[in-house]
PDB file of C-alpha atoms in Angstrom:
ATOM      1  CA  ASP A  20     225.927 122.133 240.102  1.00 59.00           C
ATOM      2  CA  GLN A  21     222.509 120.780 239.313  1.00 73.00           C
ATOM      3  CA  GLN A  22     221.301 122.809 236.360  1.00 89.00           C
ATOM      4  CA  VAL A  23     218.203 120.718 235.739  1.00 93.00           C
ATOM      5  CA  LYS A  24     216.075 119.728 238.694  1.00 93.00           C
ATOM      6  CA  GLN A  25     213.072 117.540 239.146  1.00 95.00           C
ATOM      7  CA  ASN A  26     212.038 118.160 242.716  1.00 91.00           C
ATOM      8  CA  SER A  27     209.432 115.424 242.946  1.00 93.00           C
ATOM      9  CA  PRO A  28     211.073 112.021 243.071  1.00 92.00           C
ATOM     10  CA  SER A  29     207.729 110.269 242.745  1.00 95.00           C
ATOM     11  CA  LEU A  30     204.116 110.857 241.785  1.00 96.00           C
ATOM     12  CA  SER A  31     201.027 108.657 241.981  1.00 97.00           C
ATOM     13  CA  VAL A  32     197.970 109.346 239.855  1.00 97.00           C
ATOM     14  CA  GLN A  33     194.712 107.503 239.277  1.00 97.00           C
ATOM     15  CA  GLU A  34     194.145 106.051 235.836  1.00 97.00           C
ATOM     16  CA  GLY A  35     192.283 108.516 233.615  1.00 97.00           C
ATOM     17  CA  ARG A  36     193.397 111.556 235.563  1.00 97.00           C
ATOM     18  CA  ILE A  37     196.040 114.078 234.577  1.00 98.00           C
ATOM     19  CA  SER A  38     199.700 113.562 235.467  1.00 98.00           C
ATOM     20  CA  ILE A  39     201.812 116.688 235.788  1.00 98.00           C
ATOM     21  CA  LEU A  40     205.565 116.308 235.985  1.00 98.00           C
ATOM     22  CA  ASN A  41     207.667 119.348 236.693  1.00 97.00           C
ATOM     23  CA  CYS A  42     211.189 120.401 235.854  1.00 97.00           C
ATOM     24  CA  ASP A  43     213.166 123.513 236.761  1.00 96.00           C
ATOM     25  CA  TYR A  44     216.392 124.738 235.267  1.00 95.00           C
ATOM     26  CA  THR A  45     218.907 127.406 236.114  1.00 94.00           C
ATOM     27  CA  ASN A  46     220.724 128.127 232.865  1.00 89.00           C
ATOM     28  CA  SER A  47     218.901 130.724 230.771  1.00 88.00           C
ATOM     29  CA  MET A  48     221.013 129.730 227.764  1.00 87.00           C
ATOM     30  CA  PHE A  49     219.274 126.369 227.399  1.00 90.00           C
ATOM     31  CA  ASP A  50     217.463 126.475 224.088  1.00 86.00           C
ATOM     32  CA  TYR A  51     215.818 123.090 223.771  1.00 89.00           C
ATOM     33  CA  PHE A  52     214.173 120.733 226.193  1.00 93.00           C
ATOM     34  CA  LEU A  53     213.125 117.124 225.976  1.00 93.00           C
ATOM     35  CA  TRP A  54     211.230 114.624 228.051  1.00 96.00           C
ATOM     36  CA  TYR A  55     212.314 111.018 228.168  1.00 95.00           C
ATOM     37  CA  LYS A  56     210.546 108.037 229.663  1.00 95.00           C
ATOM     38  CA  LYS A  57     212.489 105.171 231.140  1.00 92.00           C
ATOM     39  CA  TYR A  58     211.411 101.697 232.127  1.00 90.00           C
ATOM     40  CA  PRO A  59     213.639  99.547 234.356  1.00 83.00           C
ATOM     41  CA  ALA A  60     216.489  97.843 232.496  1.00 79.00           C
ATOM     42  CA  GLU A  61     215.836  99.881 229.358  1.00 86.00           C
ATOM     43  CA  GLY A  62     217.336 103.012 227.879  1.00 90.00           C
ATOM     44  CA  PRO A  63     215.507 106.341 227.959  1.00 92.00           C
ATOM     45  CA  THR A  64     212.860 106.704 225.263  1.00 92.00           C
ATOM     46  CA  PHE A  65     212.197 110.090 223.732  1.00 91.00           C
ATOM     47  CA  LEU A  66     208.688 111.412 224.378  1.00 94.00           C
ATOM     48  CA  ILE A  67     208.346 115.030 223.411  1.00 94.00           C
ATOM     49  CA  SER A  68     210.436 118.158 223.035  1.00 92.00           C
ATOM     50  CA  ILE A  69     210.061 121.896 222.994  1.00 93.00           C
ATOM     51  CA  SER A  70     212.162 124.708 221.650  1.00 90.00           C
ATOM     52  CA  SER A  71     212.753 127.752 223.806  1.00 89.00           C
ATOM     53  CA  ILE A  72     210.947 129.896 221.251  1.00 91.00           C
ATOM     54  CA  LYS A  73     207.689 128.115 222.047  1.00 93.00           C
ATOM     55  CA  ASP A  74     205.653 127.843 225.199  1.00 95.00           C
ATOM     56  CA  LYS A  75     203.673 124.721 224.381  1.00 97.00           C
ATOM     57  CA  ASN A  76     204.019 121.574 222.343  1.00 96.00           C
ATOM     58  CA  GLU A  77     201.421 118.849 222.134  1.00 97.00           C
ATOM     59  CA  ASP A  78     201.600 115.273 220.899  1.00 95.00           C
ATOM     60  CA  GLY A  79     198.585 113.119 221.566  1.00 97.00           C
ATOM     61  CA  ARG A  80     198.169 112.638 225.289  1.00 97.00           C
ATOM     62  CA  PHE A  81     201.425 114.464 226.035  1.00 97.00           C
ATOM     63  CA  THR A  82     201.803 118.221 226.296  1.00 98.00           C
ATOM     64  CA  VAL A  83     204.898 120.089 227.374  1.00 98.00           C
ATOM     65  CA  PHE A  84     204.674 123.640 228.663  1.00 98.00           C
ATOM     66  CA  LEU A  85     207.628 125.984 228.933  1.00 97.00           C
ATOM     67  CA  ASN A  86     207.716 129.089 231.118  1.00 96.00           C
ATOM     68  CA  LYS A  87     210.995 130.766 230.300  1.00 94.00           C
ATOM     69  CA  SER A  88     210.644 133.587 232.781  1.00 95.00           C
ATOM     70  CA  ALA A  89     210.225 131.056 235.574  1.00 96.00           C
ATOM     71  CA  LYS A  90     212.759 128.642 234.044  1.00 95.00           C
ATOM     72  CA  HIS A  91     210.198 125.914 234.417  1.00 97.00           C
ATOM     73  CA  LEU A  92     208.753 123.265 232.193  1.00 96.00           C
ATOM     74  CA  SER A  93     206.103 120.678 232.789  1.00 97.00           C
ATOM     75  CA  LEU A  94     204.840 117.555 231.115  1.00 98.00           C
ATOM     76  CA  HIS A  95     201.119 116.858 231.187  1.00 98.00           C
ATOM     77  CA  ILE A  96     199.810 113.391 230.453  1.00 98.00           C
ATOM     78  CA  VAL A  97     196.071 113.142 230.024  1.00 97.00           C
ATOM     79  CA  PRO A  98     194.442 110.755 230.429  1.00 97.00           C
ATOM     80  CA  SER A  99     197.039 108.803 232.373  1.00 98.00           C
ATOM     81  CA  GLN A 100     197.254 105.080 231.705  1.00 97.00           C
ATOM     82  CA  PRO A 101     198.862 102.276 233.723  1.00 95.00           C
ATOM     83  CA  GLY A 102     201.390 101.800 230.906  1.00 94.00           C
ATOM     84  CA  ASP A 103     202.629 105.324 231.576  1.00 96.00           C
ATOM     85  CA  SER A 104     204.137 104.133 234.851  1.00 96.00           C
ATOM     86  CA  ALA A 105     207.864 104.759 234.455  1.00 96.00           C
ATOM     87  CA  VAL A 106     210.591 107.211 235.398  1.00 95.00           C
ATOM     88  CA  TYR A 107     210.401 110.484 233.486  1.00 97.00           C
ATOM     89  CA  PHE A 108     213.468 112.611 232.871  1.00 95.00           C
ATOM     90  CA  CYS A 109     213.577 116.114 231.554  1.00 95.00           C
ATOM     91  CA  ALA A 110     216.704 117.104 229.675  1.00 93.00           C
ATOM     92  CA  ALA A 111     218.039 120.452 228.522  1.00 92.00           C
ATOM     93  CA  HIS A 112     220.236 121.158 225.564  1.00 83.00           C
ATOM     94  CA  SER A 113     223.542 122.615 226.647  1.00 74.00           C
ATOM     95  CA  GLY A 114     226.326 123.478 224.317  1.00 68.00           C
ATOM     96  CA  THR A 115     226.554 121.842 220.961  1.00 67.00           C
ATOM     97  CA  TYR A 116     226.708 118.194 221.772  1.00 68.00           C
ATOM     98  CA  LYS A 117     225.141 117.263 225.045  1.00 79.00           C
ATOM     99  CA  TYR A 118     221.968 117.236 227.040  1.00 85.00           C
ATOM    100  CA  ILE A 119     221.806 117.655 230.790  1.00 90.00           C
ATOM    101  CA  PHE A 120     219.319 115.398 232.505  1.00 91.00           C
ATOM    102  CA  GLY A 121     217.275 115.953 235.603  1.00 93.00           C
ATOM    103  CA  THR A 122     217.136 113.425 238.417  1.00 90.00           C
ATOM    104  CA  GLY A 123     213.876 111.895 237.256  1.00 93.00           C
ATOM    105  CA  THR A 124     210.361 111.495 238.622  1.00 96.00           C
ATOM    106  CA  ARG A 125     208.877 108.063 239.103  1.00 96.00           C
ATOM    107  CA  LEU A 126     205.265 108.101 237.935  1.00 97.00           C
ATOM    108  CA  LYS A 127     202.891 105.419 239.102  1.00 97.00           C
ATOM    109  CA  VAL A 128     199.474 105.296 237.479  1.00 97.00           C
ATOM    110  CA  LEU A 129     197.018 103.381 239.612  1.00 95.00           C
ATOM    111  CA  ALA A 130     194.373 101.282 237.908  1.00 90.00           C
TER     112      ALA A 130
ATOM    113  CA  GLU B  12     212.121 100.920 213.271  1.00 74.00           C
ATOM    114  CA  PRO B  13     215.876 101.488 213.565  1.00 78.00           C
ATOM    115  CA  GLU B  14     217.304 101.292 217.044  1.00 90.00           C
ATOM    116  CA  VAL B  15     220.529 101.616 218.955  1.00 94.00           C
ATOM    117  CA  THR B  16     221.880  98.311 220.223  1.00 95.00           C
ATOM    118  CA  GLN B  17     224.418  97.667 222.961  1.00 97.00           C
ATOM    119  CA  THR B  18     226.436  94.649 224.020  1.00 96.00           C
ATOM    120  CA  PRO B  19     226.855  93.086 226.451  1.00 96.00           C
ATOM    121  CA  SER B  20     223.721  93.718 228.471  1.00 95.00           C
ATOM    122  CA  HIS B  21     225.642  93.008 231.671  1.00 96.00           C
ATOM    123  CA  GLN B  22     229.382  93.039 232.271  1.00 96.00           C
ATOM    124  CA  VAL B  23     231.008  91.947 235.512  1.00 97.00           C
ATOM    125  CA  THR B  24     234.673  92.720 235.981  1.00 97.00           C
ATOM    126  CA  GLN B  25     237.308  92.889 238.655  1.00 97.00           C
ATOM    127  CA  MET B  26     238.639  96.240 239.804  1.00 97.00           C
ATOM    128  CA  GLY B  27     241.629  97.283 237.737  1.00 97.00           C
ATOM    129  CA  GLN B  28     240.572  95.348 234.658  1.00 97.00           C
ATOM    130  CA  GLU B  29     239.851  96.881 231.284  1.00 97.00           C
ATOM    131  CA  VAL B  30     236.358  96.737 229.827  1.00 97.00           C
ATOM    132  CA  ILE B  31     235.034  97.610 226.409  1.00 97.00           C
ATOM    133  CA  LEU B  32     231.373  98.423 225.998  1.00 97.00           C
ATOM    134  CA  ARG B  33     229.995  98.207 222.503  1.00 97.00           C
ATOM    135  CA  CYS B  34     227.272 100.068 220.697  1.00 97.00           C
ATOM    136  CA  VAL B  35     225.812 100.013 217.220  1.00 96.00           C
ATOM    137  CA  PRO B  36     224.200 103.392 216.592  1.00 94.00           C
ATOM    138  CA  ILE B  37     221.402 104.011 214.125  1.00 91.00           C
ATOM    139  CA  SER B  38     222.985 103.633 210.732  1.00 87.00           C
ATOM    140  CA  ASN B  39     222.485 107.096 209.238  1.00 85.00           C
ATOM    141  CA  HIS B  40     223.227 109.003 212.412  1.00 89.00           C
ATOM    142  CA  LEU B  41     226.270 111.207 212.641  1.00 88.00           C
ATOM    143  CA  TYR B  42     226.594 111.992 216.331  1.00 89.00           C
ATOM    144  CA  PHE B  43     227.280 109.475 219.055  1.00 92.00           C
ATOM    145  CA  TYR B  44     227.190 109.740 222.800  1.00 94.00           C
ATOM    146  CA  TRP B  45     227.866 107.844 225.982  1.00 96.00           C
ATOM    147  CA  TYR B  46     225.958 108.500 229.188  1.00 95.00           C
ATOM    148  CA  ARG B  47     225.956 106.677 232.479  1.00 95.00           C
ATOM    149  CA  GLN B  48     223.490 106.281 235.306  1.00 92.00           C
ATOM    150  CA  ILE B  49     224.669 105.208 238.716  1.00 92.00           C
ATOM    151  CA  LEU B  50     221.907 103.322 240.497  1.00 87.00           C
ATOM    152  CA  GLY B  51     219.209 105.695 241.688  1.00 80.00           C
ATOM    153  CA  GLN B  52     220.901 108.769 240.295  1.00 84.00           C
ATOM    154  CA  LYS B  53     220.460 110.888 237.208  1.00 86.00           C
ATOM    155  CA  VAL B  54     221.641 110.155 233.706  1.00 90.00           C
ATOM    156  CA  GLU B  55     225.034 111.830 233.275  1.00 92.00           C
ATOM    157  CA  PHE B  56     226.684 112.870 230.041  1.00 92.00           C
ATOM    158  CA  LEU B  57     230.123 111.370 229.454  1.00 95.00           C
ATOM    159  CA  VAL B  58     231.203 112.143 225.915  1.00 94.00           C
ATOM    160  CA  SER B  59     230.037 113.010 222.424  1.00 92.00           C
ATOM    161  CA  PHE B  60     231.718 111.955 219.208  1.00 92.00           C
ATOM    162  CA  TYR B  61     231.456 113.320 215.716  1.00 89.00           C
ATOM    163  CA  ASN B  62     233.520 112.970 212.580  1.00 88.00           C
ATOM    164  CA  ASN B  63     235.842 110.489 214.263  1.00 89.00           C
ATOM    165  CA  GLU B  64     236.769 112.682 217.150  1.00 92.00           C
ATOM    166  CA  ILE B  65     235.532 113.687 220.565  1.00 93.00           C
ATOM    167  CA  SER B  66     233.333 116.776 220.358  1.00 89.00           C
ATOM    168  CA  GLU B  67     232.735 117.316 224.016  1.00 89.00           C
ATOM    169  CA  LYS B  68     233.392 115.465 227.242  1.00 91.00           C
ATOM    170  CA  SER B  69     232.449 115.845 230.859  1.00 91.00           C
ATOM    171  CA  GLU B  70     234.697 115.945 233.885  1.00 90.00           C
ATOM    172  CA  ILE B  71     233.791 112.313 234.503  1.00 92.00           C
ATOM    173  CA  PHE B  72     235.465 111.307 231.251  1.00 95.00           C
ATOM    174  CA  ASP B  73     239.049 111.260 232.473  1.00 93.00           C
ATOM    175  CA  ASP B  74     242.134 109.540 231.079  1.00 94.00           C
ATOM    176  CA  GLN B  75     240.776 106.135 232.049  1.00 95.00           C
ATOM    177  CA  PHE B  76     238.055 106.469 229.433  1.00 97.00           C
ATOM    178  CA  SER B  77     238.350 106.402 225.674  1.00 97.00           C
ATOM    179  CA  VAL B  78     235.965 106.071 222.754  1.00 96.00           C
ATOM    180  CA  GLU B  79     236.449 104.719 219.303  1.00 94.00           C
ATOM    181  CA  ARG B  80     234.550 104.084 216.134  1.00 91.00           C
ATOM    182  CA  PRO B  81     236.663 101.238 214.780  1.00 85.00           C
ATOM    183  CA  ASP B  82     234.542 100.639 211.705  1.00 86.00           C
ATOM    184  CA  GLY B  83     231.492 102.092 210.040  1.00 77.00           C
ATOM    185  CA  SER B  84     229.013 100.683 212.496  1.00 86.00           C
ATOM    186  CA  ASN B  85     230.426 100.170 215.988  1.00 93.00           C
ATOM    187  CA  PHE B  86     231.040 102.785 218.664  1.00 95.00           C
ATOM    188  CA  THR B  87     232.930 101.647 221.743  1.00 97.00           C
ATOM    189  CA  LEU B  88     233.654 102.940 225.217  1.00 97.00           C
ATOM    190  CA  LYS B  89     236.782 101.624 226.902  1.00 97.00           C
ATOM    191  CA  ILE B  90     237.564 101.922 230.571  1.00 97.00           C
ATOM    192  CA  ARG B  91     241.230 101.091 231.048  1.00 95.00           C
ATOM    193  CA  SER B  92     241.404 100.314 234.732  1.00 94.00           C
ATOM    194  CA  THR B  93     237.984  99.999 236.290  1.00 96.00           C
ATOM    195  CA  LYS B  94     237.189 101.296 239.734  1.00 96.00           C
ATOM    196  CA  LEU B  95     234.366 100.316 242.049  1.00 96.00           C
ATOM    197  CA  GLU B  96     232.690 103.656 241.399  1.00 95.00           C
ATOM    198  CA  ASP B  97     232.509 102.895 237.676  1.00 96.00           C
ATOM    199  CA  SER B  98     229.674 100.487 238.432  1.00 97.00           C
ATOM    200  CA  ALA B  99     226.674 101.918 236.609  1.00 96.00           C
ATOM    201  CA  MET B 100     224.394 101.560 233.619  1.00 95.00           C
ATOM    202  CA  TYR B 101     226.112 102.866 230.517  1.00 97.00           C
ATOM    203  CA  PHE B 102     223.905 104.137 227.728  1.00 96.00           C
ATOM    204  CA  CYS B 103     224.944 104.776 224.185  1.00 96.00           C
ATOM    205  CA  ALA B 104     222.921 107.263 222.133  1.00 94.00           C
ATOM    206  CA  SER B 105     222.988 108.595 218.614  1.00 92.00           C
ATOM    207  CA  SER B 106     221.394 111.469 216.786  1.00 88.00           C
ATOM    208  CA  GLY B 107     221.035 112.553 213.218  1.00 82.00           C
ATOM    209  CA  ALA B 108     222.436 115.992 213.758  1.00 62.00           C
ATOM    210  CA  SER B 109     223.645 118.017 216.660  1.00 57.00           C
ATOM    211  CA  GLY B 110     222.123 121.160 218.027  1.00 56.00           C
ATOM    212  CA  SER B 111     218.550 121.845 218.799  1.00 52.00           C
ATOM    213  CA  GLY B 112     215.749 119.924 217.245  1.00 59.00           C
ATOM    214  CA  TYR B 113     217.254 116.483 217.068  1.00 68.00           C
ATOM    215  CA  GLU B 114     216.533 114.052 219.809  1.00 83.00           C
ATOM    216  CA  GLN B 115     219.050 111.470 220.891  1.00 87.00           C
ATOM    217  CA  PHE B 116     218.019 107.845 220.610  1.00 90.00           C
ATOM    218  CA  PHE B 117     219.259 105.652 223.413  1.00 93.00           C
ATOM    219  CA  GLY B 118     220.261 102.023 223.487  1.00 95.00           C
ATOM    220  CA  PRO B 119     219.059  99.638 226.209  1.00 94.00           C
ATOM    221  CA  GLY B 120     222.242 100.065 228.217  1.00 95.00           C
ATOM    222  CA  THR B 121     225.032  97.889 229.589  1.00 97.00           C
ATOM    223  CA  ARG B 122     225.079  97.252 233.282  1.00 96.00           C
ATOM    224  CA  LEU B 123     228.692  97.333 234.451  1.00 97.00           C
ATOM    225  CA  THR B 124     229.463  95.800 237.799  1.00 97.00           C
ATOM    226  CA  VAL B 125     232.969  96.266 239.161  1.00 97.00           C
ATOM    227  CA  LEU B 126     233.894  93.926 242.009  1.00 96.00           C
TER     228      LEU B 126
END
């Protein structure tokens, strides 16, 4: 039962352009969403989050959009930089103590 | 900046052996978690721990697994009798408070290889 899905396993973007990473979920009870970035051999690093009462949250080059009716969220990175190349996971808050992660999207920013 | 640390970075063990993975969460955090990631797959929740007891666990966290906070700083995951399918990256995480609005901070992970 995959409640959080990232349907694009990989994405390549030119440096300076916008990267859009997508995430879909099935459980309408999720109330908080996060994006994590992960480099090889490292743990996930928190990037940005959004509460279900909002539809947008922005932090520097990173913006997360939430469409509750579509059960869809997206992470926009603009402008994309080579250092952004990593695997990005979305995660949804479920229950009191855990987050459910998506399968990840590998972003490659081309110089 | 405070961070979550984990030791060892890589653990190799024989099937059937016991392993203990160690974590030092961020010092003022109250909630502790273990996740795992099998190679190429998603990060999966194993267990959460608060106030010296398990708060929630997944179906993966069966009787072979246990967690402990033996002192004020360490948080351990024990696998009693390892199986080949336990080979994965194990991530410890901690957060200041549970519920919405508090992100979990992850350690660098321990790569467990079961032979």
